[in-house]
mmCIF file of N, CA and C in Angstrom:
data_model
loop_
_atom_site.group_PDB
_atom_site.id
_atom_site.type_symbol
_atom_site.label_atom_id
_atom_site.label_comp_id
_atom_site.label_asym_id
_atom_site.label_seq_id
_atom_site.Cartn_x
_atom_site.Cartn_y
_atom_site.Cartn_z
ATOM 1 N N MET A 1 16.680 38.435 -22.359
ATOM 2 C CA MET A 1 16.930 37.938 -20.869
ATOM 3 C C MET A 1 16.957 36.665 -20.709
ATOM 4 N N LYS A 2 17.738 35.897 -19.979
ATOM 5 C CA LYS A 2 17.352 34.586 -19.701
ATOM 6 C C LYS A 2 16.420 34.411 -18.550
ATOM 7 N N GLU A 3 15.685 33.336 -18.558
ATOM 8 C CA GLU A 3 14.585 33.258 -17.592
ATOM 9 C C GLU A 3 15.094 32.201 -16.153
ATOM 10 N N LYS A 4 14.780 33.179 -15.066
ATOM 11 C CA LYS A 4 15.408 32.392 -14.033
ATOM 12 C C LYS A 4 14.753 31.099 -13.550
ATOM 13 N N LYS A 5 15.415 30.212 -13.028
ATOM 14 C CA LYS A 5 14.977 29.067 -12.678
ATOM 15 C C LYS A 5 14.330 28.952 -11.165
ATOM 16 N N SER A 6 13.150 28.589 -11.000
ATOM 17 C CA SER A 6 12.528 28.625 -9.858
ATOM 18 C C SER A 6 13.085 27.522 -8.811
ATOM 19 N N ILE A 7 13.682 27.824 -7.642
ATOM 20 C CA ILE A 7 14.028 26.805 -6.537
ATOM 21 C C ILE A 7 13.403 26.912 -5.361
ATOM 22 N N PHE A 8 12.930 26.021 -4.760
ATOM 23 C CA PHE A 8 12.176 25.932 -3.366
ATOM 24 C C PHE A 8 13.312 25.155 -2.407
ATOM 25 N N ILE A 9 13.703 25.830 -1.423
ATOM 26 C CA ILE A 9 14.486 25.091 -0.587
ATOM 27 C C ILE A 9 13.615 24.958 0.987
ATOM 28 N N VAL A 10 13.425 23.525 0.965
ATOM 29 C CA VAL A 10 12.695 23.275 2.005
ATOM 30 C C VAL A 10 13.209 22.867 3.250
ATOM 31 N N ASP A 11 13.505 23.352 4.225
ATOM 32 C CA ASP A 11 14.175 22.898 5.387
ATOM 33 C C ASP A 11 13.708 23.825 6.527
ATOM 34 N N ASP A 12 13.656 23.077 7.951
ATOM 35 C CA ASP A 12 13.147 23.466 9.130
ATOM 36 C C ASP A 12 14.174 24.394 9.797
ATOM 37 N N ASN A 13 15.489 24.493 9.278
ATOM 38 C CA ASN A 13 16.439 25.207 9.777
ATOM 39 C C ASN A 13 16.611 26.596 8.943
ATOM 40 N N LYS A 14 16.257 27.611 9.538
ATOM 41 C CA LYS A 14 15.923 28.832 8.671
ATOM 42 C C LYS A 14 17.689 29.583 8.385
ATOM 43 N N ASP A 15 18.381 28.966 9.086
ATOM 44 C CA ASP A 15 20.102 29.304 8.908
ATOM 45 C C ASP A 15 20.497 28.940 7.749
ATOM 46 N N LEU A 16 20.103 27.452 7.714
ATOM 47 C CA LEU A 16 20.371 26.530 6.183
ATOM 48 C C LEU A 16 19.803 27.187 5.021
ATOM 49 N N ILE A 17 18.550 27.768 5.238
ATOM 50 C CA ILE A 17 17.727 27.958 3.953
ATOM 51 C C ILE A 17 18.479 29.408 3.637
ATOM 52 N N TYR A 18 18.923 30.473 4.533
ATOM 53 C CA TYR A 18 19.461 31.461 4.192
ATOM 54 C C TYR A 18 20.969 31.525 3.428
ATOM 55 N N SER A 19 21.701 30.508 4.165
ATOM 56 C CA SER A 19 23.088 30.128 3.796
ATOM 57 C C SER A 19 22.882 29.437 2.328
ATOM 58 N N VAL A 20 22.371 28.802 2.050
ATOM 59 C CA VAL A 20 22.229 27.775 0.546
ATOM 60 C C VAL A 20 21.665 29.160 -0.076
ATOM 61 N N LYS A 21 20.632 29.778 0.018
ATOM 62 C CA LYS A 21 20.225 30.698 -0.791
ATOM 63 C C LYS A 21 21.309 31.681 -1.219
ATOM 64 N N GLU A 22 21.866 32.347 -0.138
ATOM 65 C CA GLU A 22 22.906 33.401 -0.362
ATOM 66 C C GLU A 22 23.900 33.145 -1.073
ATOM 67 N N GLY A 23 24.454 31.600 -0.699
ATOM 68 C CA GLY A 23 25.390 31.129 -1.543
ATOM 69 C C GLY A 23 25.394 30.750 -3.048
ATOM 70 N N LEU A 24 24.095 30.265 -3.306
ATOM 71 C CA LEU A 24 23.631 29.921 -4.826
ATOM 72 C C LEU A 24 23.777 31.372 -5.338
ATOM 73 N N LEU A 25 23.079 32.446 -4.794
ATOM 74 C CA LEU A 25 22.922 33.912 -5.490
ATOM 75 C C LEU A 25 24.033 34.353 -5.554
ATOM 76 N N SER A 26 25.259 33.990 -4.833
ATOM 77 C CA SER A 26 26.529 34.743 -4.755
ATOM 78 C C SER A 26 27.219 34.426 -5.902
ATOM 79 N N ILE A 27 27.098 33.104 -6.519
ATOM 80 C CA ILE A 27 27.795 32.821 -7.599
ATOM 81 C C ILE A 27 26.854 32.718 -9.152
ATOM 82 N N SER A 28 25.599 32.804 -8.858
ATOM 83 C CA SER A 28 24.854 32.901 -10.111
ATOM 84 C C SER A 28 23.535 33.754 -9.825
ATOM 85 N N ASP A 29 23.333 34.409 -11.033
ATOM 86 C CA ASP A 29 21.924 35.109 -10.661
ATOM 87 C C ASP A 29 20.829 34.515 -11.693
ATOM 88 N N ASP A 30 21.051 33.280 -11.874
ATOM 89 C CA ASP A 30 20.182 32.439 -12.644
ATOM 90 C C ASP A 30 18.864 31.830 -11.803
ATOM 91 N N TYR A 31 18.641 32.303 -10.936
ATOM 92 C CA TYR A 31 17.791 31.530 -9.895
ATOM 93 C C TYR A 31 16.833 32.552 -9.347
ATOM 94 N N GLU A 32 15.627 31.886 -9.020
ATOM 95 C CA GLU A 32 14.767 32.773 -7.989
ATOM 96 C C GLU A 32 14.488 31.682 -7.072
ATOM 97 N N ILE A 33 14.871 32.114 -5.787
ATOM 98 C CA ILE A 33 14.913 30.982 -4.686
ATOM 99 C C ILE A 33 13.681 31.467 -3.674
ATOM 100 N N THR A 34 12.908 30.493 -3.213
ATOM 101 C CA THR A 34 12.090 30.594 -2.340
ATOM 102 C C THR A 34 12.373 29.601 -1.138
ATOM 103 N N GLY A 35 12.380 30.132 0.189
ATOM 104 C CA GLY A 35 12.940 29.508 1.346
ATOM 105 C C GLY A 35 11.290 29.095 1.909
ATOM 106 N N ILE A 36 11.346 27.816 2.268
ATOM 107 C CA ILE A 36 10.163 27.479 2.810
ATOM 108 C C ILE A 36 10.645 26.398 4.125
ATOM 109 N N GLU A 37 9.699 27.033 5.266
ATOM 110 C CA GLU A 37 10.140 26.134 6.546
ATOM 111 C C GLU A 37 9.752 24.866 7.050
ATOM 112 N N SER A 38 8.709 24.309 6.346
ATOM 113 C CA SER A 38 8.228 22.925 6.503
ATOM 114 C C SER A 38 7.728 21.991 5.452
ATOM 115 N N GLY A 39 7.434 21.030 5.515
ATOM 116 C CA GLY A 39 6.848 20.297 4.545
ATOM 117 C C GLY A 39 5.557 20.553 4.043
ATOM 118 N N ARG A 40 4.886 21.000 5.371
ATOM 119 C CA ARG A 40 3.152 21.248 4.979
ATOM 120 C C ARG A 40 3.334 22.584 4.285
ATOM 121 N N LYS A 41 3.972 23.482 4.651
ATOM 122 C CA LYS A 41 4.182 24.744 4.014
ATOM 123 C C LYS A 41 4.255 24.489 2.283
ATOM 124 N N CYS A 42 5.380 23.791 2.085
ATOM 125 C CA CYS A 42 5.723 23.450 0.885
ATOM 126 C C CYS A 42 4.588 22.920 -0.083
ATOM 127 N N LEU A 43 3.654 22.088 0.554
ATOM 128 C CA LEU A 43 2.621 21.494 -0.087
ATOM 129 C C LEU A 43 1.785 22.523 -0.354
ATOM 130 N N ASP A 44 1.383 23.608 0.624
ATOM 131 C CA ASP A 44 0.619 24.672 0.580
ATOM 132 C C ASP A 44 0.987 25.619 -0.710
ATOM 133 N N VAL A 45 2.359 26.146 -0.725
ATOM 134 C CA VAL A 45 3.009 26.795 -1.637
ATOM 135 C C VAL A 45 2.811 26.381 -3.001
ATOM 136 N N LEU A 46 3.007 24.877 -3.181
ATOM 137 C CA LEU A 46 3.008 24.310 -4.738
ATOM 138 C C LEU A 46 1.478 24.827 -5.080
ATOM 139 N N LYS A 47 0.390 25.159 -4.414
ATOM 140 C CA LYS A 47 -0.783 25.064 -5.016
ATOM 141 C C LYS A 47 -0.857 26.415 -5.800
ATOM 142 N N SER A 48 0.219 27.386 -5.625
ATOM 143 C CA SER A 48 0.293 28.714 -6.260
ATOM 144 C C SER A 48 1.313 28.806 -7.110
ATOM 145 N N LYS A 49 2.487 28.188 -6.944
ATOM 146 C CA LYS A 49 3.716 28.400 -7.571
ATOM 147 C C LYS A 49 4.331 26.916 -7.730
ATOM 148 N N ILE A 50 4.503 26.685 -8.814
ATOM 149 C CA ILE A 50 5.418 25.039 -9.107
ATOM 150 C C ILE A 50 6.745 25.586 -9.733
ATOM 151 N N PRO A 51 7.565 25.416 -8.734
ATOM 152 C CA PRO A 51 9.190 25.483 -8.743
ATOM 153 C C PRO A 51 9.977 24.524 -10.218
ATOM 154 N N ASP A 52 10.936 25.075 -10.570
ATOM 155 C CA ASP A 52 11.589 24.207 -11.569
ATOM 156 C C ASP A 52 12.233 22.860 -10.747
ATOM 157 N N ILE A 53 12.725 23.047 -9.523
ATOM 158 C CA ILE A 53 13.386 22.057 -8.474
ATOM 159 C C ILE A 53 13.171 22.444 -7.142
ATOM 160 N N ILE A 54 13.090 21.482 -6.379
ATOM 161 C CA ILE A 54 12.912 21.457 -5.067
ATOM 162 C C ILE A 54 14.135 20.813 -4.115
ATOM 163 N N LEU A 55 14.644 21.617 -3.557
ATOM 164 C CA LEU A 55 15.764 20.982 -2.570
ATOM 165 C C LEU A 55 15.079 20.881 -1.056
ATOM 166 N N LEU A 56 15.392 19.496 -0.672
ATOM 167 C CA LEU A 56 14.403 19.315 0.258
ATOM 168 C C LEU A 56 15.256 18.678 1.484
ATOM 169 N N ASP A 57 14.931 18.831 2.718
ATOM 170 C CA ASP A 57 15.490 18.021 3.885
ATOM 171 C C ASP A 57 14.683 16.977 4.000
ATOM 172 N N ILE A 58 15.345 15.977 4.856
ATOM 173 C CA ILE A 58 14.691 14.878 5.246
ATOM 174 C C ILE A 58 14.140 14.830 6.582
ATOM 175 N N MET A 59 14.972 15.220 7.661
ATOM 176 C CA MET A 59 14.417 15.599 8.981
ATOM 177 C C MET A 59 14.074 16.579 9.156
ATOM 178 N N MET A 60 12.594 16.561 9.317
ATOM 179 C CA MET A 60 11.574 18.284 9.691
ATOM 180 C C MET A 60 10.663 17.501 10.780
ATOM 181 N N PRO A 61 10.544 18.280 11.741
ATOM 182 C CA PRO A 61 9.474 17.868 12.449
ATOM 183 C C PRO A 61 7.677 18.098 11.683
ATOM 184 N N GLY A 62 6.967 17.270 12.329
ATOM 185 C CA GLY A 62 5.515 17.281 11.531
ATOM 186 C C GLY A 62 5.606 16.300 10.315
ATOM 187 N N MET A 63 5.784 16.650 9.244
ATOM 188 C CA MET A 63 5.919 15.950 8.053
ATOM 189 C C MET A 63 7.399 16.059 7.474
ATOM 190 N N ASP A 64 7.873 14.897 7.671
ATOM 191 C CA ASP A 64 9.194 14.744 7.130
ATOM 192 C C ASP A 64 9.685 14.713 5.624
ATOM 193 N N GLY A 65 10.517 14.845 5.109
ATOM 194 C CA GLY A 65 10.956 14.838 3.725
ATOM 195 C C GLY A 65 10.549 13.756 2.721
ATOM 196 N N TRP A 66 10.538 12.577 3.826
ATOM 197 C CA TRP A 66 10.157 11.377 2.986
ATOM 198 C C TRP A 66 8.776 11.729 2.318
ATOM 199 N N ASP A 67 7.703 11.734 3.577
ATOM 200 C CA ASP A 67 6.345 12.345 3.526
ATOM 201 C C ASP A 67 6.133 13.133 2.297
ATOM 202 N N VAL A 68 6.960 14.384 2.395
ATOM 203 C CA VAL A 68 6.588 15.458 1.185
ATOM 204 C C VAL A 68 6.869 15.145 -0.042
ATOM 205 N N CYS A 69 7.869 14.219 -0.240
ATOM 206 C CA CYS A 69 8.420 13.706 -1.693
ATOM 207 C C CYS A 69 7.334 12.842 -2.131
ATOM 208 N N ALA A 70 6.790 11.938 -1.184
ATOM 209 C CA ALA A 70 5.519 11.006 -1.553
ATOM 210 C C ALA A 70 4.491 11.738 -2.250
ATOM 211 N N LYS A 71 4.276 12.692 -1.559
ATOM 212 C CA LYS A 71 3.043 13.338 -1.664
ATOM 213 C C LYS A 71 3.184 14.212 -3.180
ATOM 214 N N ILE A 72 4.382 14.807 -3.463
ATOM 215 C CA ILE A 72 4.765 15.309 -4.432
ATOM 216 C C ILE A 72 4.681 14.409 -5.778
ATOM 217 N N LYS A 73 5.041 13.278 -5.410
ATOM 218 C CA LYS A 73 5.477 12.353 -6.545
ATOM 219 C C LYS A 73 4.008 11.698 -6.734
ATOM 220 N N SER A 74 3.108 11.571 -5.931
ATOM 221 C CA SER A 74 1.970 11.045 -6.119
ATOM 222 C C SER A 74 0.792 11.947 -6.880
ATOM 223 N N ASN A 75 0.989 13.101 -6.687
ATOM 224 C CA ASN A 75 0.350 14.320 -7.605
ATOM 225 C C ASN A 75 0.649 14.487 -8.769
ATOM 226 N N LYS A 76 -0.294 14.425 -9.768
ATOM 227 C CA LYS A 76 -0.027 14.145 -11.541
ATOM 228 C C LYS A 76 0.480 15.863 -11.665
ATOM 229 N N LYS A 77 -0.138 16.551 -10.926
ATOM 230 C CA LYS A 77 0.369 18.045 -11.371
ATOM 231 C C LYS A 77 1.740 18.457 -10.827
ATOM 232 N N TYR A 78 2.154 17.808 -9.960
ATOM 233 C CA TYR A 78 3.913 18.143 -9.501
ATOM 234 C C TYR A 78 4.803 16.831 -9.601
ATOM 235 N N GLU A 79 4.252 15.553 -10.039
ATOM 236 C CA GLU A 79 5.156 14.493 -9.988
ATOM 237 C C GLU A 79 6.417 14.595 -11.072
ATOM 238 N N LYS A 80 6.359 15.638 -11.864
ATOM 239 C CA LYS A 80 7.615 16.015 -12.453
ATOM 240 C C LYS A 80 8.762 16.819 -12.003
ATOM 241 N N ILE A 81 8.404 17.647 -11.018
ATOM 242 C CA ILE A 81 9.400 18.514 -10.251
ATOM 243 C C ILE A 81 10.495 17.670 -9.787
ATOM 244 N N PRO A 82 11.450 17.974 -10.236
ATOM 245 C CA PRO A 82 12.723 17.048 -9.543
ATOM 246 C C PRO A 82 12.883 17.488 -7.999
ATOM 247 N N ILE A 83 13.274 16.571 -7.498
ATOM 248 C CA ILE A 83 13.549 16.428 -6.050
ATOM 249 C C ILE A 83 15.019 16.201 -5.511
ATOM 250 N N VAL A 84 15.545 17.230 -4.938
ATOM 251 C CA VAL A 84 17.042 16.917 -4.494
ATOM 252 C C VAL A 84 16.965 16.947 -3.025
ATOM 253 N N PHE A 85 17.316 15.688 -2.340
ATOM 254 C CA PHE A 85 17.375 15.544 -0.933
ATOM 255 C C PHE A 85 18.432 16.262 -0.628
ATOM 256 N N LEU A 86 18.557 17.216 0.481
ATOM 257 C CA LEU A 86 19.576 17.985 0.895
ATOM 258 C C LEU A 86 19.299 17.576 2.696
ATOM 259 N N THR A 87 20.393 16.457 3.151
ATOM 260 C CA THR A 87 20.180 15.930 4.215
ATOM 261 C C THR A 87 21.407 15.635 5.057
ATOM 262 N N ALA A 88 21.316 15.564 6.487
ATOM 263 C CA ALA A 88 22.392 14.936 7.328
ATOM 264 C C ALA A 88 22.537 13.597 7.563
ATOM 265 N N LYS A 89 21.037 12.936 7.045
ATOM 266 C CA LYS A 89 21.375 11.640 7.111
ATOM 267 C C LYS A 89 22.073 10.729 6.010
ATOM 268 N N THR A 90 22.927 9.857 6.680
ATOM 269 C CA THR A 90 24.159 9.592 6.069
ATOM 270 C C THR A 90 24.236 7.828 6.037
ATOM 271 N N ASP A 91 23.121 7.453 6.509
ATOM 272 C CA ASP A 91 23.024 6.008 6.830
ATOM 273 C C ASP A 91 22.888 5.182 5.125
ATOM 274 N N ALA A 92 23.345 3.850 5.010
ATOM 275 C CA ALA A 92 23.061 3.445 3.838
ATOM 276 C C ALA A 92 21.584 3.430 3.369
ATOM 277 N N ILE A 93 20.748 2.871 4.260
ATOM 278 C CA ILE A 93 19.307 2.750 3.851
ATOM 279 C C ILE A 93 18.792 4.323 3.502
ATOM 280 N N SER A 94 18.951 5.323 4.291
ATOM 281 C CA SER A 94 18.653 6.524 3.601
ATOM 282 C C SER A 94 19.192 6.880 2.148
ATOM 283 N N LYS A 95 20.222 6.570 2.021
ATOM 284 C CA LYS A 95 20.937 6.882 0.914
ATOM 285 C C LYS A 95 20.373 6.191 -0.388
ATOM 286 N N SER A 96 20.149 4.878 0.108
ATOM 287 C CA SER A 96 19.524 4.176 -0.974
ATOM 288 C C SER A 96 18.062 4.561 -1.425
ATOM 289 N N MET A 97 17.309 4.620 -0.291
ATOM 290 C CA MET A 97 15.988 5.092 -0.515
ATOM 291 C C MET A 97 15.796 6.440 -1.419
ATOM 292 N N GLY A 98 16.587 7.474 -0.676
ATOM 293 C CA GLY A 98 16.702 8.897 -1.012
ATOM 294 C C GLY A 98 17.330 8.694 -2.678
ATOM 295 N N ARG A 99 18.125 7.978 -3.128
ATOM 296 C CA ARG A 99 18.227 8.030 -4.281
ATOM 297 C C ARG A 99 17.291 7.494 -5.496
ATOM 298 N N LEU A 100 16.463 6.527 -4.844
ATOM 299 C CA LEU A 100 15.421 5.726 -5.616
ATOM 300 C C LEU A 100 14.235 7.046 -5.623
ATOM 301 N N ALA A 101 14.240 7.935 -4.932
ATOM 302 C CA ALA A 101 12.679 8.592 -4.894
ATOM 303 C C ALA A 101 13.268 10.134 -5.116
ATOM 304 N N SER A 102 14.742 10.346 -5.358
ATOM 305 C CA SER A 102 14.766 11.735 -5.723
ATOM 306 C C SER A 102 15.401 11.765 -7.094
ATOM 307 N N GLU A 103 16.089 12.791 -7.682
ATOM 308 C CA GLU A 103 16.949 12.943 -8.659
ATOM 309 C C GLU A 103 18.316 12.984 -8.107
ATOM 310 N N ASP A 104 18.598 13.376 -6.919
ATOM 311 C CA ASP A 104 19.871 13.470 -6.217
ATOM 312 C C ASP A 104 19.748 13.260 -4.844
ATOM 313 N N TYR A 105 20.872 12.972 -4.202
ATOM 314 C CA TYR A 105 20.793 12.851 -2.723
ATOM 315 C C TYR A 105 22.221 13.424 -2.251
ATOM 316 N N ILE A 106 22.207 14.654 -1.650
ATOM 317 C CA ILE A 106 23.351 15.443 -1.226
ATOM 318 C C ILE A 106 23.544 15.602 0.263
ATOM 319 N N GLU A 107 24.402 15.032 0.892
ATOM 320 C CA GLU A 107 24.823 15.153 2.613
ATOM 321 C C GLU A 107 25.248 16.533 2.988
ATOM 322 N N LYS A 108 24.607 16.785 3.737
ATOM 323 C CA LYS A 108 25.055 17.965 4.650
ATOM 324 C C LYS A 108 26.458 17.653 5.316
ATOM 325 N N PRO A 109 27.487 18.429 5.192
ATOM 326 C CA PRO A 109 27.772 19.775 4.680
ATOM 327 C C PRO A 109 28.181 19.493 3.351
ATOM 328 N N PHE A 110 27.803 20.482 2.563
ATOM 329 C CA PHE A 110 28.030 20.428 1.018
ATOM 330 C C PHE A 110 28.784 21.750 0.429
ATOM 331 N N ASP A 111 29.548 21.627 -0.574
ATOM 332 C CA ASP A 111 30.153 22.579 -1.188
ATOM 333 C C ASP A 111 28.996 23.493 -2.246
ATOM 334 N N VAL A 112 28.764 24.757 -1.943
ATOM 335 C CA VAL A 112 27.802 25.120 -2.814
ATOM 336 C C VAL A 112 27.898 25.363 -4.191
ATOM 337 N N LYS A 113 29.213 25.192 -4.800
ATOM 338 C CA LYS A 113 29.574 25.354 -5.971
ATOM 339 C C LYS A 113 29.412 23.888 -6.658
ATOM 340 N N ASP A 114 29.495 22.813 -5.864
ATOM 341 C CA ASP A 114 29.109 21.771 -6.148
ATOM 342 C C ASP A 114 27.353 21.589 -6.523
ATOM 343 N N LEU A 115 26.870 22.022 -5.180
ATOM 344 C CA LEU A 115 25.243 22.171 -5.298
ATOM 345 C C LEU A 115 24.608 22.711 -6.646
ATOM 346 N N LYS A 116 25.414 23.827 -6.992
ATOM 347 C CA LYS A 116 24.889 24.469 -8.275
ATOM 348 C C LYS A 116 25.260 23.515 -9.500
ATOM 349 N N LYS A 117 26.299 22.903 -9.331
ATOM 350 C CA LYS A 117 26.782 22.299 -10.640
ATOM 351 C C LYS A 117 25.633 21.175 -11.111
ATOM 352 N N ARG A 118 25.027 20.546 -9.508
ATOM 353 C CA ARG A 118 24.439 19.374 -9.689
ATOM 354 C C ARG A 118 22.704 19.726 -10.116
ATOM 355 N N ILE A 119 22.461 20.876 -9.667
ATOM 356 C CA ILE A 119 20.967 21.686 -9.730
ATOM 357 C C ILE A 119 20.919 21.832 -11.287
ATOM 358 N N ASP A 120 22.186 22.526 -11.885
ATOM 359 C CA ASP A 120 22.003 22.763 -13.225
ATOM 360 C C ASP A 120 21.972 21.598 -14.223
ATOM 361 N N GLU A 121 22.579 20.398 -13.627
ATOM 362 C CA GLU A 121 22.799 19.166 -14.152
ATOM 363 C C GLU A 121 21.161 18.786 -14.425
ATOM 364 N N ILE A 122 20.790 18.788 -13.373
ATOM 365 C CA ILE A 122 19.249 18.242 -13.099
ATOM 366 C C ILE A 122 18.328 19.085 -14.233
ATOM 367 N N LEU A 123 18.337 20.009 -13.930
ATOM 368 C CA LEU A 123 17.491 21.246 -14.729
ATOM 369 C C LEU A 123 17.759 21.009 -15.975
ATOM 370 N N LYS A 124 19.222 20.612 -16.842
ATOM 371 C CA LYS A 124 19.256 20.607 -18.194
ATOM 372 C C LYS A 124 18.765 19.221 -18.757
ATOM 373 N N THR A 125 18.831 18.259 -17.714
ATOM 374 C CA THR A 125 18.015 16.758 -17.968
ATOM 375 C C THR A 125 16.627 16.859 -18.286
ATOM 376 N N GLN A 126 16.217 17.699 -17.236
ATOM 377 C CA GLN A 126 14.455 17.585 -17.231
ATOM 378 C C GLN A 126 14.169 18.612 -18.621
ATOM 379 N N LYS A 127 14.655 19.690 -18.987
ATOM 380 C CA LYS A 127 14.628 20.349 -20.042
ATOM 381 C C LYS A 127 14.816 19.592 -21.252
ATOM 382 N N GLN A 128 15.684 18.569 -21.378
ATOM 383 C CA GLN A 128 15.828 17.617 -22.608
ATOM 384 C C GLN A 128 14.768 16.507 -22.605
ATOM 385 N N ARG A 129 13.921 16.430 -21.412
ATOM 386 C CA ARG A 129 12.946 15.355 -21.369
ATOM 387 C C ARG A 129 11.488 16.038 -21.913
ATOM 388 N N LYS A 130 11.321 17.393 -21.837
ATOM 389 C CA LYS A 130 10.319 17.886 -22.189
ATOM 390 C C LYS A 130 9.922 17.976 -23.737
#
């Protein structure tokens, strides 16, 4: 049996977490998906579980995605976790920064089949690096 890949979806919008989770699970049973509703909670959950990839919103109250990404990438224990920004931020500066700080930058709205393809490509690349 193939081992499922662990995905964190970090977004303050519960409906988005639900729709991305259900969308991915409807086209693949390769994933174990955990929805997390804040940046701080993501950092707390990381203490007990390390995912294969994190889908991270940028615009969240309290701790935004930029801060969460920086904290993850600055921690030796978590720095290799690939991060994909899933965001409504479409300005050129955010896109440039996002592409530098993460493995991918995907603008909302997006196609779930395209999201799956991009996740799988990143996970394949990560596996080859190990």
